[in-house]
């Protein structure tokens, strides 16, 4: 049975959604869950669910890393935090992966230093899945694990992202695009032009540069960029989605006719909301670390936590890290 360690104290509303999501995962997915955190807080939440026979255990951790903690300082000072303990469970092979909806910077710092990186990986990457216009899923990476990256780092991101897509979404030959300011090979800065040359020689189905407008078009499945650009792009998209729904909500309540139209369109709106619901994707895997680490949104609800556990368990079962090591070693040998 796959075992996943869940940081029960990390999210904005912890530990309620973490506990409920873990119960759902243990019940529906057949995974064993280790709820890591303060037992006196977790036990009352777990008691709310009829789950005495489910494979769920509580692992004590006395400290909590908050959203206001500086990642590096939290790593050094809060060594018995729920994030630290969860990472140690993975490092000691007591868990196959970890899930946290806590402070993203702190989770990445703890994972990188306690788990370490794979031998062939120079920089880890955070991969964000999202729905596209063709009814499928696209993945953008890196979305914040690195602020500055070199060409060889982006080449590794592309390899890891392509492997992650194949193993998670079942596409054996996903298209890979490089995020730039134009489709032509000569467009972009010195970094993107060098990355373009490297990816053009790779074994992947590299289709060239893609622009910001192609993020959701479905023209490619894997979109590669440095973490500075990727994080800004992701945050802009999240903010835009929130504002569109808010404007739409106000418009539909502006008159009796609009309200009647909204009533008739209720089914379509529910379908759209489900399709773009981030909770269906669970979280973003931190690719390149020794072990499995999935980082969820701070506002993750129970469904998001359940799906983050699903993603972590799936990556552990598929042995994604072994595949990354094999393909990056082959890429280095080819170079």
Tab-separated table of C-alpha atoms in Angstrom, residues 12-198:
chain	number	residue	atom	x	y	z
A	12	UNK	CA	-5.019	28.379	5.484
A	13	UNK	CA	-7.815	26.421	7.186
A	14	UNK	CA	-5.750	23.556	8.608
A	15	UNK	CA	-6.271	20.957	9.843
A	16	UNK	CA	-9.927	20.503	8.795
A	17	UNK	CA	-9.513	20.155	4.997
A	18	UNK	CA	-6.297	18.145	5.409
A	19	UNK	CA	-8.001	15.633	7.682
A	20	UNK	CA	-11.183	15.394	5.589
A	21	UNK	CA	-9.193	15.074	2.363
A	22	UNK	CA	-7.047	12.353	3.910
A	23	UNK	CA	-10.141	10.424	4.985
A	24	UNK	CA	-11.526	10.674	1.436
A	25	UNK	CA	-8.210	9.511	-0.037
A	26	UNK	CA	-7.875	6.564	2.328
A	27	UNK	CA	-11.465	5.543	1.647
A	28	UNK	CA	-11.572	6.058	-2.141
A	29	UNK	CA	-7.978	5.583	-3.292
A	30	UNK	CA	-6.754	2.810	-1.040
A	31	UNK	CA	-3.711	4.678	0.214
A	32	UNK	CA	-2.257	4.837	3.717
A	33	UNK	CA	-2.053	8.367	5.122
A	34	UNK	CA	0.198	9.729	7.847
A	35	UNK	CA	-1.303	12.943	9.222
A	36	UNK	CA	1.628	15.003	10.488
A	37	UNK	CA	1.086	17.743	13.037
A	38	UNK	CA	-0.116	18.516	16.543
A	39	UNK	CA	-2.131	15.495	17.796
A	40	UNK	CA	-4.342	17.536	20.139
A	41	UNK	CA	-5.564	19.542	17.133
A	42	UNK	CA	-5.784	16.704	14.611
A	43	UNK	CA	-7.593	14.119	16.789
A	44	UNK	CA	-10.836	16.125	17.257
A	45	UNK	CA	-11.031	16.665	13.485
A	46	UNK	CA	-10.427	13.007	12.765
A	47	UNK	CA	-13.102	12.061	15.306
A	48	UNK	CA	-15.673	13.966	13.232
A	49	UNK	CA	-15.388	11.301	10.538
A	50	UNK	CA	-16.491	7.695	10.809
A	51	UNK	CA	-13.050	6.389	9.937
A	52	UNK	CA	-11.896	3.991	12.694
A	53	UNK	CA	-10.803	1.261	10.285
A	54	UNK	CA	-9.144	3.432	7.650
A	55	UNK	CA	-5.327	3.295	7.260
A	56	UNK	CA	-4.745	6.723	8.807
A	57	UNK	CA	-2.191	7.457	11.529
A	58	UNK	CA	-1.174	10.619	13.342
A	59	UNK	CA	2.547	11.434	13.465
A	60	UNK	CA	3.407	14.129	16.049
A	61	UNK	CA	5.098	17.402	15.095
A	62	UNK	CA	5.282	20.146	17.701
A	63	UNK	CA	5.844	23.188	15.455
A	64	UNK	CA	3.974	24.877	12.618
A	65	UNK	CA	5.407	26.921	9.743
A	66	UNK	CA	3.014	29.763	8.990
A	67	UNK	CA	2.470	31.664	5.751
A	68	UNK	CA	4.296	34.639	7.323
A	69	UNK	CA	7.469	32.700	8.155
A	70	UNK	CA	10.554	33.345	6.045
A	71	UNK	CA	11.377	30.037	4.266
A	72	UNK	CA	15.084	29.928	5.152
A	73	UNK	CA	14.523	30.984	8.756
A	74	UNK	CA	11.686	28.499	9.199
A	75	UNK	CA	13.896	25.736	7.820
A	76	UNK	CA	16.628	26.490	10.345
A	77	UNK	CA	14.547	27.325	13.412
A	78	UNK	CA	11.466	25.101	13.226
A	79	UNK	CA	13.054	21.693	12.801
A	80	UNK	CA	10.126	19.859	14.380
A	81	UNK	CA	7.568	21.484	12.116
A	82	UNK	CA	4.959	19.349	10.349
A	83	UNK	CA	6.751	20.006	7.031
A	84	UNK	CA	10.119	18.859	8.422
A	85	UNK	CA	8.635	15.709	9.945
A	86	UNK	CA	6.756	14.844	6.730
A	87	UNK	CA	9.952	15.252	4.695
A	88	UNK	CA	11.905	13.080	7.132
A	89	UNK	CA	9.272	10.347	6.798
A	90	UNK	CA	9.903	10.344	3.045
A	91	UNK	CA	13.686	10.463	3.466
A	92	UNK	CA	13.580	7.509	5.878
A	93	UNK	CA	11.315	5.560	3.466
A	94	UNK	CA	8.468	5.505	5.977
A	95	UNK	CA	6.339	7.337	3.390
A	96	UNK	CA	6.413	7.216	-0.405
A	97	UNK	CA	5.617	10.890	-0.788
A	98	UNK	CA	4.497	14.040	0.983
A	99	UNK	CA	1.714	16.598	0.465
A	100	UNK	CA	1.546	20.117	1.886
A	101	UNK	CA	-0.679	23.134	1.309
A	102	UNK	CA	1.551	25.272	3.489
A	103	UNK	CA	4.076	28.038	2.882
A	104	UNK	CA	5.298	27.195	-0.640
A	105	UNK	CA	8.766	28.641	-0.186
A	106	UNK	CA	9.253	26.804	3.094
A	107	UNK	CA	7.999	23.491	1.700
A	108	UNK	CA	10.371	23.774	-1.277
A	109	UNK	CA	13.291	24.693	0.984
A	110	UNK	CA	12.657	21.793	3.356
A	111	UNK	CA	12.169	19.325	0.489
A	112	UNK	CA	15.327	20.426	-1.312
A	113	UNK	CA	17.573	20.265	1.754
A	114	UNK	CA	16.100	17.297	3.634
A	115	UNK	CA	15.300	15.111	0.629
A	116	UNK	CA	18.043	16.397	-1.652
A	117	UNK	CA	17.949	16.450	-5.437
A	118	UNK	CA	18.314	13.593	-7.881
A	119	UNK	CA	21.869	12.993	-9.036
A	120	UNK	CA	21.203	14.189	-12.602
A	121	UNK	CA	19.187	17.254	-11.554
A	122	UNK	CA	20.810	20.665	-11.129
A	123	UNK	CA	17.632	22.569	-10.219
A	124	UNK	CA	14.205	21.335	-9.101
A	125	UNK	CA	11.080	22.667	-10.828
A	126	UNK	CA	7.502	23.273	-9.721
A	127	UNK	CA	5.006	22.073	-12.350
A	128	UNK	CA	1.493	23.576	-12.458
A	129	UNK	CA	-1.259	21.693	-14.359
A	130	UNK	CA	-4.284	23.590	-15.715
A	131	UNK	CA	-7.132	22.963	-18.207
A	132	UNK	CA	-6.796	24.063	-21.830
A	133	UNK	CA	-9.267	25.038	-24.543
A	134	UNK	CA	-9.140	21.610	-26.203
A	135	UNK	CA	-10.585	19.873	-23.165
A	136	UNK	CA	-7.255	18.522	-22.006
A	137	UNK	CA	-4.597	19.583	-19.545
A	138	UNK	CA	-1.419	21.594	-20.037
A	139	UNK	CA	1.509	21.903	-17.632
A	140	UNK	CA	3.613	25.018	-17.020
A	141	UNK	CA	7.034	24.758	-15.384
A	142	UNK	CA	8.893	26.197	-13.593
A	143	UNK	CA	6.339	28.318	-11.699
A	144	UNK	CA	8.481	29.508	-8.837
A	145	UNK	CA	11.104	27.081	-7.573
A	146	UNK	CA	13.880	29.166	-9.174
A	147	UNK	CA	14.089	32.886	-9.821
A	148	UNK	CA	17.194	32.701	-12.041
A	149	UNK	CA	17.877	29.793	-14.363
A	150	UNK	CA	20.440	28.818	-16.984
A	151	UNK	CA	19.784	27.165	-20.327
A	152	UNK	CA	20.744	23.720	-19.052
A	153	UNK	CA	18.249	24.112	-16.202
A	154	UNK	CA	15.355	24.846	-18.578
A	155	UNK	CA	16.394	21.868	-20.682
A	156	UNK	CA	16.096	19.694	-17.576
A	157	UNK	CA	12.723	21.274	-16.749
A	158	UNK	CA	11.498	20.256	-20.207
A	159	UNK	CA	12.627	16.655	-19.736
A	160	UNK	CA	11.078	16.400	-16.251
A	161	UNK	CA	7.851	18.090	-17.364
A	162	UNK	CA	7.487	15.793	-20.350
A	163	UNK	CA	8.011	12.696	-18.178
A	164	UNK	CA	5.544	13.992	-15.568
A	165	UNK	CA	2.930	14.618	-18.271
A	166	UNK	CA	3.356	11.160	-19.782
A	167	UNK	CA	3.031	9.411	-16.440
A	168	UNK	CA	0.179	11.522	-15.075
A	169	UNK	CA	-2.025	12.263	-18.060
A	170	UNK	CA	-1.343	9.254	-20.286
A	171	UNK	CA	-0.081	11.069	-23.387
A	172	UNK	CA	2.900	9.077	-24.666
A	173	UNK	CA	4.179	11.909	-26.867
A	174	UNK	CA	3.237	15.305	-25.388
A	175	UNK	CA	4.187	18.423	-27.328
A	176	UNK	CA	6.709	20.696	-25.635
A	177	UNK	CA	6.845	24.464	-26.146
A	178	UNK	CA	9.189	27.182	-24.909
A	179	UNK	CA	7.484	30.316	-23.558
A	180	UNK	CA	8.854	33.355	-25.373
A	181	UNK	CA	7.869	36.704	-26.908
A	182	UNK	CA	7.358	35.325	-30.407
A	183	UNK	CA	7.057	32.052	-32.299
A	184	UNK	CA	10.129	32.534	-34.491
A	185	UNK	CA	13.377	30.860	-33.441
A	186	UNK	CA	15.234	34.176	-33.348
A	187	UNK	CA	12.717	35.759	-30.947
A	188	UNK	CA	13.343	36.043	-27.220
A	189	UNK	CA	16.365	36.834	-25.087
A	190	UNK	CA	19.748	35.143	-24.965
A	191	UNK	CA	18.440	32.512	-22.536
A	192	UNK	CA	15.411	31.423	-24.595
A	193	UNK	CA	17.421	31.340	-27.836
A	194	UNK	CA	19.985	28.994	-26.286
A	195	UNK	CA	17.244	26.817	-24.776
A	196	UNK	CA	15.538	26.668	-28.173
A	197	UNK	CA	18.734	25.297	-29.745
A	198	UNK	CA	19.074	22.676	-27.021
